[in-house]
Coordinates of C-alpha atoms in Angstrom, one line a residue:
X1 CA 157.2 102.9 89.6
X2 CA 157.4 106.8 90.3
X3 CA 154.5 109.2 88.6
X4 CA 153.4 112.5 89.2
X5 CA 150.4 113.0 91.3
X6 CA 149.1 115.9 89.9
X7 CA 149.7 114.1 86.6
X8 CA 148.0 110.8 87.7
X9 CA 144.8 113.1 88.8
X10 CA 144.6 114.8 85.6
X11 CA 145.9 112.4 82.5
X12 CA 142.9 109.9 82.6
X13 CA 140.5 111.8 84.3
X14 CA 137.8 113.0 81.5
X15 CA 137.1 108.9 80.1
X16 CA 137.1 107.5 83.6
X17 CA 134.4 110.1 85.2
X18 CA 132.5 109.5 82.3
X19 CA 132.7 105.4 82.7
X20 CA 131.7 106.8 86.6
X21 CA 128.6 108.9 85.3
X22 CA 127.6 106.0 83.2
X23 CA 127.2 103.6 85.7
X24 CA 125.8 105.9 87.6
X25 CA 122.9 106.6 85.0
X26 CA 122.9 102.4 84.6
X27 CA 121.9 102.3 88.4
X28 CA 119.3 104.7 88.3
X29 CA 117.6 102.7 85.6
X30 CA 118.1 100.0 87.6
X31 CA 116.4 101.0 90.4
X32 CA 113.4 103.0 88.4
X33 CA 112.7 99.3 87.0
X34 CA 113.1 97.3 90.4
X35 CA 111.2 100.1 92.8
X36 CA 108.4 101.1 90.5
X37 CA 105.5 103.1 92.3
X38 CA 102.3 101.0 93.5
X39 CA 99.2 102.6 92.6
X40 CA 95.3 101.5 93.8
X41 CA 92.3 103.9 93.4
X42 CA 89.7 101.9 94.8
X43 CA 85.7 103.1 93.0
X44 CA 82.9 103.8 94.8
X45 CA 79.1 103.9 93.6
X46 CA 78.7 107.5 92.5
X47 CA 76.9 109.4 95.4
X48 CA 73.5 110.8 94.8
X49 CA 73.4 114.3 93.2
X50 CA 71.9 116.6 96.4
X51 CA 70.2 118.9 93.8
X52 CA 69.2 122.5 95.1
X53 CA 67.2 123.5 98.3
X54 CA 63.3 124.2 97.3
X55 CA 62.5 127.3 97.6
X56 CA 58.7 128.2 99.1
X57 CA 58.7 124.5 101.1
X58 CA 56.0 124.7 104.1
X59 CA 56.5 124.0 106.9
X60 CA 60.0 125.9 106.6
X61 CA 62.6 127.4 109.2
X62 CA 64.9 130.1 108.6
X63 CA 68.5 128.1 109.5
X64 CA 71.0 130.7 110.9
X65 CA 73.4 127.5 112.1
X66 CA 74.2 124.2 111.2
X67 CA 75.8 121.9 113.7
X68 CA 77.4 118.2 113.7
X69 CA 76.8 116.4 117.3
X70 CA 77.6 113.0 118.0
X71 CA 80.8 110.8 118.9
X72 CA 83.8 112.1 117.0
X73 CA 81.9 115.1 115.4
X74 CA 84.5 117.8 116.1
X75 CA 86.7 115.6 113.8
X76 CA 84.4 116.1 111.0
X77 CA 83.2 119.8 111.2
X78 CA 85.4 120.7 107.7
X79 CA 81.8 118.7 106.1
X80 CA 79.9 121.0 107.0
X81 CA 81.1 123.9 104.5
X82 CA 79.6 121.6 101.8
X83 CA 76.1 122.4 103.1
X84 CA 76.4 126.2 101.7
X85 CA 76.5 125.4 97.3
X86 CA 77.7 128.2 94.9
X87 CA 74.4 130.4 94.4
X88 CA 72.6 128.0 96.7
X89 CA 73.5 128.1 100.4
X90 CA 71.4 127.0 103.1
X91 CA 72.2 129.3 105.8
X92 CA 69.8 131.8 105.9
X93 CA 67.0 130.2 104.2
X94 CA 64.4 128.3 105.1
X95 CA 64.2 125.1 105.0
X96 CA 61.5 122.3 105.0
X97 CA 61.7 118.5 105.3
X98 CA 63.5 118.6 101.3
X99 CA 65.7 121.2 102.2
X100 CA 67.2 119.7 104.9
X101 CA 67.6 116.3 103.1
X102 CA 69.6 118.4 100.9
X103 CA 71.8 119.3 103.3
X104 CA 72.3 115.9 104.8
X105 CA 73.2 114.7 101.3
X106 CA 75.4 117.3 100.5
X107 CA 77.7 116.4 103.3
X108 CA 77.1 113.1 102.9
X109 CA 78.6 113.4 99.7
X110 CA 81.5 115.4 101.1
X111 CA 82.2 112.6 103.5
X112 CA 82.0 110.1 100.7
X113 CA 84.5 112.1 98.9
X114 CA 87.2 112.1 101.5
X115 CA 87.0 108.5 101.8
X116 CA 84.4 108.0 104.5
X117 CA 82.2 105.5 103.0
X118 CA 80.7 104.0 106.0
X119 CA 80.0 107.3 108.3
X120 CA 76.4 108.3 108.0
X121 CA 74.7 112.0 108.8
X122 CA 71.2 111.5 110.2
X123 CA 68.6 114.0 111.5
X124 CA 67.2 113.8 115.0
X125 CA 64.0 115.3 116.4
X126 CA 64.3 118.9 117.4
X127 CA 63.5 122.0 117.7
X128 CA 64.0 124.6 114.7
X129 CA 62.9 127.4 115.8
X130 CA 66.0 128.1 117.4
X131 CA 67.2 128.4 113.8
X132 CA 69.9 125.6 114.7
X133 CA 70.0 122.6 112.8
X134 CA 71.8 119.6 114.7
X135 CA 72.6 117.0 112.5
X136 CA 74.2 113.8 114.2
X137 CA 77.2 112.3 112.9
X138 CA 77.3 108.2 113.4
X139 CA 81.5 107.5 112.5
X140 CA 81.7 103.9 110.9
X141 CA 84.1 102.3 112.7
X142 CA 86.5 99.3 112.0
X143 CA 85.3 96.0 114.1
X144 CA 87.9 93.6 113.2
X145 CA 90.9 93.4 110.5
X146 CA 91.2 89.8 109.4
X147 CA 92.6 87.5 106.6
X148 CA 90.1 85.2 104.5
X149 CA 90.1 81.7 105.7
X150 CA 92.8 79.9 104.2
X151 CA 95.4 82.5 103.7
X152 CA 98.7 81.6 104.2
X153 CA 100.7 82.5 107.4
X154 CA 103.4 84.5 105.3
X155 CA 100.5 87.2 105.0
X156 CA 100.7 90.1 107.5
X157 CA 98.7 93.3 107.8
X158 CA 100.5 95.1 111.0
X159 CA 102.5 96.7 108.9
X160 CA 100.7 97.3 105.7
X161 CA 97.5 99.1 107.1
X162 CA 97.6 102.1 108.5
X163 CA 94.4 101.4 110.5
X164 CA 93.3 99.1 113.4
X165 CA 90.0 97.8 115.3
X166 CA 88.4 101.0 116.5
X167 CA 89.1 103.2 114.0
X168 CA 87.1 105.4 111.6
X169 CA 86.9 103.5 108.6
X170 CA 88.7 105.4 105.7
X171 CA 88.7 104.2 101.9
X172 CA 92.5 106.1 101.7
X173 CA 93.7 103.7 104.3
X174 CA 92.3 100.9 102.9
X175 CA 94.1 102.1 99.5
X176 CA 97.4 102.6 101.4
X177 CA 97.0 99.0 102.8
X178 CA 96.4 97.4 99.4
X179 CA 99.5 99.5 97.8
X180 CA 101.5 98.1 100.6
X181 CA 100.7 94.7 100.0
X182 CA 100.8 94.8 96.2
X183 CA 104.3 96.5 96.2
X184 CA 106.1 93.2 96.1
X185 CA 105.5 91.6 92.1
X186 CA 104.5 88.0 93.4
X187 CA 102.0 89.4 95.8
X188 CA 98.4 90.3 95.4
X189 CA 95.6 91.5 97.6
X190 CA 92.3 92.4 97.7
X191 CA 89.9 93.7 100.8
X192 CA 86.2 93.9 101.5
X193 CA 84.3 95.8 103.9
X194 CA 81.8 93.7 105.6
X195 CA 79.1 93.8 108.3
X196 CA 80.8 93.9 111.5
X197 CA 79.6 92.2 115.0
X198 CA 78.4 96.1 116.6
X199 CA 76.2 98.3 114.7
X200 CA 78.1 101.2 113.2
X201 CA 81.1 98.6 112.9
X202 CA 82.4 97.1 109.4
X203 CA 85.2 94.5 109.3
X204 CA 87.6 94.4 106.7
X205 CA 88.5 91.4 105.2
X206 CA 92.0 90.8 103.6
X207 CA 92.0 88.5 100.3
X208 CA 95.7 87.8 100.0
X209 CA 97.8 85.4 97.8
X210 CA 101.7 85.0 97.0
X211 CA 103.4 83.2 94.2
X212 CA 106.5 81.5 94.4
X213 CA 108.6 84.5 96.1
X214 CA 111.9 83.8 94.2
X215 CA 112.5 85.8 91.2
X216 CA 115.5 85.6 88.8
X217 CA 115.8 87.9 86.1
X218 CA 118.5 87.5 83.1
X219 CA 119.4 90.3 80.8
X220 CA 122.0 91.5 78.4
X221 CA 122.5 94.7 76.3
X222 CA 124.8 96.8 75.2
X223 CA 125.2 100.1 77.4
X224 CA 128.8 99.4 77.8
X225 CA 131.4 101.8 76.2
X226 CA 134.2 101.3 74.0
X227 CA 137.2 101.1 76.3
X228 CA 135.7 98.8 78.5
X229 CA 133.3 96.8 76.8
X230 CA 130.3 97.6 75.0
X231 CA 128.1 94.1 75.8
X232 CA 127.1 93.7 79.3
X233 CA 125.2 90.9 81.1
X234 CA 123.8 90.3 84.9
X235 CA 121.3 88.7 86.9
X236 CA 118.8 89.9 89.6
X237 CA 117.5 87.9 92.3
X238 CA 114.8 88.8 94.0
X239 CA 113.0 87.8 97.5
X240 CA 109.7 88.8 97.8
X241 CA 108.2 89.3 101.4
X242 CA 111.2 87.7 102.4
X243 CA 110.4 88.8 106.1
X244 CA 106.7 88.3 105.8
X245 CA 106.7 92.2 106.2
X246 CA 105.6 92.9 102.6
X247 CA 109.1 93.5 101.9
X248 CA 111.2 93.7 99.0
X249 CA 114.7 92.8 98.4
X250 CA 116.9 92.4 95.3
X251 CA 120.4 91.7 94.5
X252 CA 121.6 92.8 91.0
X253 CA 124.9 92.2 89.5
X254 CA 126.1 92.8 86.2
X255 CA 129.8 92.5 84.2
X256 CA 131.3 93.3 80.7
X257 CA 130.6 90.0 78.5
X258 CA 134.3 90.2 76.6
X259 CA 132.7 90.2 73.6
X260 CA 134.6 93.3 72.2
X261 CA 137.6 93.3 70.7
X262 CA 139.4 95.3 73.6
X263 CA 142.3 94.0 75.6
X264 CA 141.4 91.7 78.2
X265 CA 142.3 94.0 81.5
X266 CA 139.6 95.9 80.0
X267 CA 136.1 95.6 81.6
X268 CA 133.6 96.7 84.5
X269 CA 131.4 95.1 86.9
X270 CA 128.6 95.9 89.4
X271 CA 126.4 95.1 92.1
X272 CA 123.0 96.7 93.4
X273 CA 121.6 95.5 97.1
X274 CA 118.1 96.7 98.0
X275 CA 115.6 96.4 101.2
X276 CA 112.8 98.2 101.6
X277 CA 109.8 98.1 103.9
X278 CA 106.2 99.4 104.6
X279 CA 105.2 100.6 107.9
X280 CA 101.5 102.2 106.9
X281 CA 101.9 105.7 105.6
X282 CA 105.7 105.7 105.9
X283 CA 108.4 103.8 104.1
X284 CA 112.1 102.6 105.0
X285 CA 114.8 101.6 102.4
X286 CA 118.3 100.7 102.3
X287 CA 120.2 100.3 99.2
X288 CA 124.3 99.7 98.9
X289 CA 125.8 99.6 95.7
X290 CA 129.6 99.3 93.9
X291 CA 131.1 99.7 90.5
X292 CA 134.3 98.5 89.3
X293 CA 136.2 99.7 85.8
X294 CA 139.6 98.8 84.6
X295 CA 141.4 99.5 81.3
X296 CA 144.9 99.6 80.5
X297 CA 146.9 103.1 79.9
X298 CA 150.0 103.5 77.8
X299 CA 153.3 105.0 79.6
X300 CA 156.2 105.8 78.3
X301 CA 158.2 102.0 78.4
X302 CA 154.9 100.1 79.7
X303 CA 151.5 100.0 79.9
X304 CA 149.6 100.0 83.5
X305 CA 146.2 98.8 84.3
X306 CA 144.0 102.0 85.6
X307 CA 141.0 100.5 87.6
X308 CA 138.9 102.3 89.8
X309 CA 136.0 101.2 92.6
X310 CA 133.2 103.4 93.9
X311 CA 130.7 102.4 96.6
X312 CA 127.4 104.2 97.3
X313 CA 125.0 103.6 100.5
X314 CA 121.9 105.2 101.1
X315 CA 119.1 105.4 104.0
X316 CA 115.5 106.6 103.0
X317 CA 112.6 107.2 104.7
X318 CA 109.3 108.7 103.4
X319 CA 105.8 109.7 104.4
X320 CA 103.0 109.6 102.4
X321 CA 101.5 113.1 103.7
X322 CA 98.1 113.3 101.9
X323 CA 96.4 110.9 99.6
X324 CA 92.9 111.5 98.1
X325 CA 90.8 110.0 94.8
X326 CA 93.1 111.5 92.6
X327 CA 96.0 112.9 94.2
X328 CA 99.2 112.0 96.5
X329 CA 101.8 113.9 98.2
X330 CA 104.9 112.2 99.5
X331 CA 107.9 113.2 101.9
X332 CA 111.5 111.5 102.2
X333 CA 114.4 112.1 103.5
X334 CA 117.6 110.3 103.4
X335 CA 121.4 110.3 104.1
X336 CA 124.3 108.9 101.3
X337 CA 127.9 108.1 101.9
X338 CA 129.8 107.4 98.7
X339 CA 133.5 106.6 98.6
X340 CA 135.8 106.2 95.5
X341 CA 139.6 104.6 95.1
X342 CA 141.3 104.5 91.9
X343 CA 144.8 102.4 91.2
X344 CA 147.2 101.9 88.9
X345 CA 148.2 98.5 89.1
X346 CA 148.2 98.0 92.8
X347 CA 148.9 101.4 93.7
X348 CA 146.3 103.5 95.0
X349 CA 146.3 107.0 93.7
X350 CA 145.7 109.0 97.2
X351 CA 145.2 112.2 95.3
X352 CA 142.0 110.8 93.8
X353 CA 140.6 109.1 96.6
X354 CA 136.9 110.7 97.5
X355 CA 134.7 109.9 100.5
X356 CA 131.7 112.1 100.2
X357 CA 128.6 112.1 102.7
X358 CA 125.6 114.3 103.1
X359 CA 121.6 114.5 102.8
X360 CA 118.8 114.7 100.5
X361 CA 115.2 116.0 101.4
X362 CA 112.5 115.6 98.4
X363 CA 108.8 116.1 97.9
X364 CA 106.7 114.4 95.2
X365 CA 103.9 114.3 94.1
X366 CA 101.3 112.0 91.8
X367 CA 98.5 113.1 90.5
X368 CA 95.6 111.3 87.9
X369 CA 94.1 113.5 85.5
X370 CA 91.6 110.9 83.6
X371 CA 93.9 108.3 82.3
X372 CA 96.7 110.4 82.7
X373 CA 99.3 110.5 85.1
X374 CA 101.3 113.3 86.1
X375 CA 104.2 113.3 88.8
X376 CA 106.7 115.7 90.3
X377 CA 109.6 115.4 92.3
X378 CA 111.5 118.7 93.8
X379 CA 114.6 117.6 95.8
X380 CA 117.6 119.4 97.4
X381 CA 120.9 117.6 98.3
X382 CA 123.5 118.9 100.8
X383 CA 127.4 117.3 101.6
X384 CA 128.2 117.4 104.9
X385 CA 131.7 116.4 106.3
X386 CA 130.2 113.9 108.5
X387 CA 131.1 110.1 108.6
X388 CA 134.5 110.9 107.8
X389 CA 133.9 112.7 104.6
X390 CA 137.4 114.6 102.8
X391 CA 137.9 117.0 100.7
X392 CA 137.2 116.5 97.1
X393 CA 140.4 116.2 94.8
X394 CA 139.0 119.3 93.0
X395 CA 138.3 121.4 95.8
X396 CA 142.3 122.2 95.9
X397 CA 142.2 124.2 92.1
X398 CA 138.5 125.4 93.1
X399 CA 136.8 123.1 90.5
X400 CA 134.8 120.8 92.8
X401 CA 133.4 120.2 96.4
X402 CA 132.8 117.3 98.6
X403 CA 130.0 119.7 100.2
X404 CA 127.7 120.5 97.0
X405 CA 124.7 122.1 97.4
X406 CA 122.1 120.8 94.5
X407 CA 118.3 121.4 93.7
X408 CA 116.6 119.4 91.5
X409 CA 113.1 119.1 89.6
X410 CA 111.5 116.4 88.0
X411 CA 108.3 116.0 86.0
X412 CA 106.8 113.4 84.0
X413 CA 103.6 112.7 82.1
X414 CA 102.2 110.2 80.6
X415 CA 98.7 110.2 78.4
X416 CA 97.3 107.1 77.1
X417 CA 94.7 107.9 74.2
X418 CA 93.2 106.3 71.2
X419 CA 93.4 107.4 67.8
X420 CA 91.0 105.8 65.4
X421 CA 91.2 102.0 66.1
X422 CA 95.0 102.2 67.2
X423 CA 96.3 102.8 71.1
X424 CA 98.6 105.2 71.5
X425 CA 100.9 106.8 74.4
X426 CA 102.7 110.0 75.4
X427 CA 105.5 110.6 77.6
X428 CA 106.9 113.8 78.0
X429 CA 109.6 113.7 80.9
X430 CA 111.8 116.9 82.3
X431 CA 114.4 117.2 84.3
X432 CA 116.7 120.1 85.5
X433 CA 119.5 120.8 88.1
X434 CA 120.9 123.7 89.5
X435 CA 124.0 124.0 92.0
X436 CA 125.2 126.6 94.2
X437 CA 128.5 125.0 93.9
X438 CA 131.0 124.3 91.7
X439 CA 130.9 120.4 91.5
X440 CA 133.1 117.5 90.8
X441 CA 132.4 115.2 87.4
X442 CA 129.8 112.5 89.0
X443 CA 127.9 115.4 90.7
X444 CA 127.4 117.2 87.4
X445 CA 124.4 117.3 85.1
X446 CA 125.6 115.0 82.2
X447 CA 123.4 114.5 78.9
X448 CA 124.2 112.4 76.0
X449 CA 123.3 108.7 75.3
X450 CA 120.1 106.2 76.0
X451 CA 119.5 107.6 79.4
X452 CA 119.5 111.1 78.8
X453 CA 119.6 112.7 74.9
X454 CA 119.1 109.5 72.9
X455 CA 120.3 109.3 69.3
X456 CA 124.3 109.8 70.4
X457 CA 126.3 106.8 71.6
X458 CA 127.1 108.0 75.1
X459 CA 131.2 107.8 74.8
X460 CA 131.3 111.5 75.1
X461 CA 129.4 113.7 77.3
X462 CA 128.2 117.0 77.5
X463 CA 128.4 117.8 81.9
X464 CA 128.2 120.7 84.1
X465 CA 127.1 122.2 87.4
X466 CA 123.4 123.7 86.0
X467 CA 120.9 121.6 83.2
X468 CA 118.0 120.7 81.6
X469 CA 116.9 117.2 80.0
X470 CA 113.5 117.0 78.0
X471 CA 112.3 113.7 76.6
X472 CA 109.7 112.8 74.9
X473 CA 108.0 109.3 73.4
X474 CA 105.2 108.5 71.3
X475 CA 104.0 105.1 71.2
X476 CA 101.9 103.1 69.2
X477 CA 100.6 99.6 71.0
X478 CA 101.6 96.3 68.5
X479 CA 99.2 94.1 70.2
X480 CA 99.6 92.7 74.1
X481 CA 103.6 92.3 73.5
X482 CA 104.8 95.1 72.0
X483 CA 105.2 98.7 71.6
X484 CA 106.7 101.1 68.1
X485 CA 107.7 104.1 69.2
X486 CA 109.5 107.5 68.6
X487 CA 111.2 109.7 70.6
X488 CA 112.8 113.1 70.5
X489 CA 115.5 114.7 73.0
X490 CA 116.7 117.7 74.0
X491 CA 119.6 118.6 76.7
X492 CA 121.5 121.8 77.9
X493 CA 123.9 122.4 80.2
X494 CA 125.7 125.5 81.6
X495 CA 127.9 126.6 84.8
X496 CA 131.6 127.3 85.8
X497 CA 132.5 123.8 84.1
X498 CA 130.9 124.5 80.7
X499 CA 133.6 126.7 80.1
X500 CA 135.8 123.7 78.5
X501 CA 132.8 122.3 76.7
X502 CA 132.4 122.5 72.9
X503 CA 129.0 123.4 73.2
X504 CA 126.2 123.5 75.8
X505 CA 123.4 121.7 73.6
X506 CA 122.5 118.2 72.4
X507 CA 119.4 117.1 70.3
X508 CA 118.8 113.9 69.0
X509 CA 116.0 111.5 68.1
X510 CA 115.0 107.4 68.2
X511 CA 113.1 104.9 66.7
X512 CA 112.0 101.7 68.3
X513 CA 110.1 99.0 69.5
X514 CA 110.0 97.2 72.9
X515 CA 107.6 95.1 74.9
X516 CA 107.6 91.4 76.2
X517 CA 106.2 88.5 76.1
X518 CA 105.4 85.7 78.7
X519 CA 109.2 86.1 80.9
X520 CA 111.0 87.5 77.8
X521 CA 111.2 91.8 77.7
X522 CA 113.1 93.6 75.2
X523 CA 114.0 96.9 73.9
X524 CA 115.4 97.5 70.3
X525 CA 116.0 100.8 69.1
X526 CA 118.5 103.2 66.7
X527 CA 118.6 106.8 67.0
X528 CA 120.5 109.9 65.1
X529 CA 121.6 113.2 66.4
X530 CA 119.8 116.3 65.6
X531 CA 121.7 119.3 66.7
X532 CA 125.3 119.2 68.7
X533 CA 128.1 121.3 69.4
X534 CA 130.7 121.3 66.2
X535 CA 133.5 119.1 67.7
X536 CA 131.3 117.0 69.7
X537 CA 131.9 113.4 68.4
X538 CA 128.5 111.8 66.8
X539 CA 128.7 108.3 65.3
X540 CA 125.8 109.0 62.7
X541 CA 123.4 106.1 63.4
X542 CA 123.3 105.0 67.0
X543 CA 122.0 101.5 67.8
X544 CA 121.1 99.6 70.7
X545 CA 119.1 96.8 72.6
X546 CA 118.3 95.6 76.2
X547 CA 116.9 91.7 76.5
X548 CA 116.0 90.5 79.4
X549 CA 114.5 86.8 80.7
X550 CA 112.7 86.5 84.0
X551 CA 111.8 83.2 85.7

């Protein structure tokens, strides 16, 4: 068999690149489902309002300075700013017993707001004629960290709790520990703060339990393509707390089911394997995935089987940098390796071989606004020549690179609310990408299909270096087992690669119902294009489904 390398590169590129993009989108959806964030917000009793400093107290003393003294007092000097409330400062005022009590309560409230719920502020005997008010800080420390009697020996706290005996007790550390315990779906935990053996100490008593750690999920959907088979099925095997480190492990495998009227040579298969473990405010995760596809291509005298294999590896390290009662800020860094090999029959098309490596840095922010949740993430990804990376095949024509420079941003707002007796939910998502380099197809921003702009089949995509996607959902809760939802999406792309496209914008709508009952989960929907470029294919009404069973 003899063929031209340039023709082998160009002939099937569009359809097969879109197939690769679809598989990447499916993998991202799988990971979002299997690795959801865990949130714990512990409620404390509302603090008493300190009120205003009374005027004309007798006796009183003019206070020019307020100091904190005692063990670790310097670490809490920030709390002194609470003494001077807006329009009611303490410094320069003549304070009596009630006024000093107001100042102490303000500082105490500031400590509690930061999570120091067992730390106290006291006022000892002193001479206030000096104009200096000395307040004694008594830090509330951790005595013992222990599990409740009868807890399974599979429970371990050393890598989950970011505190130990002797530390100043902070509610944010307790919340972080609970999130680490609860990050695996079959485990649950609660903590009590109980009196310790010494004055000023509190013990942390952990109630931990786990059901059977193995989970098996089966699913079927019609998210494939006409060329390789729309109907797909798969299984996800999860082992929670496998190494007793509050660790998460899962293996997902899926393939086309062969239920379509297509040649038997056509089809797809994929697997994803993931493992992650927490270390206090740190997190470490590793993911490996592989996807394969195959289809027949008609030649002059015979048909050939064209198949491809893509492999991705990721190692990610994250650190929660800040948290309070309603906000969290996380930084992460990851390294990746991507390889791709394509074959005609059993002969590799060397000019299509890919091997790319690089890094990604990201910042993620989450805020709770009443019952609503706001998420924002910004990331920068850059390719390098490390780990045996080779130039992209497109680089010879100036149409892509193995060393991309890509900025991304994502914003999501989830708002549950009531309308009369009805429970509703509104969610909006925005994603954006901008690239400093011309990108290969797999790195481009792609729109069209159930994972981006709904109302399109996903058989054809618009993709380019830069892009914007906006998805909106309004859901009506149908009892405990379902939700009726309507969605409207918009996407646009631009950049050097967009010059070959029939247009740059898509808009679509969808109506569906989703939910779950016991181990069953479902999502059934129908959508339609709202706006598209002339010449861009649309199939009228587009229906789809996904069914899952968890054992």
